[in-house]
mmCIF file of C-alpha atoms in Angstrom:
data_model
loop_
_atom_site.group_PDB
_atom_site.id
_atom_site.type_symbol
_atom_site.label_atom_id
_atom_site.label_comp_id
_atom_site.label_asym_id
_atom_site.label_seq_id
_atom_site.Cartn_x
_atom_site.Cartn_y
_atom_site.Cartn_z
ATOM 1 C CA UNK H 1 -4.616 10.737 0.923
ATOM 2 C CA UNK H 2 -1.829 8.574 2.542
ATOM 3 C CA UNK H 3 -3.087 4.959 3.960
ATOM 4 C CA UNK H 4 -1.482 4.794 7.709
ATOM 5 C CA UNK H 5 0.260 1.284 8.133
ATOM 6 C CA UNK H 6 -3.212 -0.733 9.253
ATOM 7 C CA UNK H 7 -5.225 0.385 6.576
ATOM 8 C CA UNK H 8 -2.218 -0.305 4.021
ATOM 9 C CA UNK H 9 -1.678 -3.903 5.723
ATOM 10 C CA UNK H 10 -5.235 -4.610 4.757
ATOM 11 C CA UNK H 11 -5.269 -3.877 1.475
ATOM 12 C CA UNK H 12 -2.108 -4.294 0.649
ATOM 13 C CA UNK H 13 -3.129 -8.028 -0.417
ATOM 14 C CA UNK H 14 -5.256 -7.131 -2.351
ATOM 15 C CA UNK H 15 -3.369 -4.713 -4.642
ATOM 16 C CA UNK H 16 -2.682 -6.210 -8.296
ATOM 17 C CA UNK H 17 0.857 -7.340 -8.948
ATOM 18 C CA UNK H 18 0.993 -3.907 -11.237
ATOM 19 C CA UNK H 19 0.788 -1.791 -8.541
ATOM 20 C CA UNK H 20 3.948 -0.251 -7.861
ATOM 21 C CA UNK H 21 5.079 -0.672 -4.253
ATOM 22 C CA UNK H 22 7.867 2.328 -2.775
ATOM 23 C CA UNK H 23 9.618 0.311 -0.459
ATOM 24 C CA UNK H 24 6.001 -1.725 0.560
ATOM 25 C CA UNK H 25 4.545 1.555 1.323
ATOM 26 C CA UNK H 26 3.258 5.085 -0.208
ATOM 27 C CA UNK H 27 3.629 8.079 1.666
ATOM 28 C CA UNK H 28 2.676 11.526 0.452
#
């Protein structure tokens, strides 16, 4: 389920350095 840009903002920090990032977001 795609994050809208406040939940992804949150978390986003706290992703792991593996996780790939599609132009800083995902979108489905």
């Amino acid at each position: 389920m795609p994050l809208t840009d406040a939940q992804w903002a949150r978390i986003e920090p706290l992703l792991p350095d593996r996780t790939p990032k599609r132009g800083g977001r995902w979108r489905d």
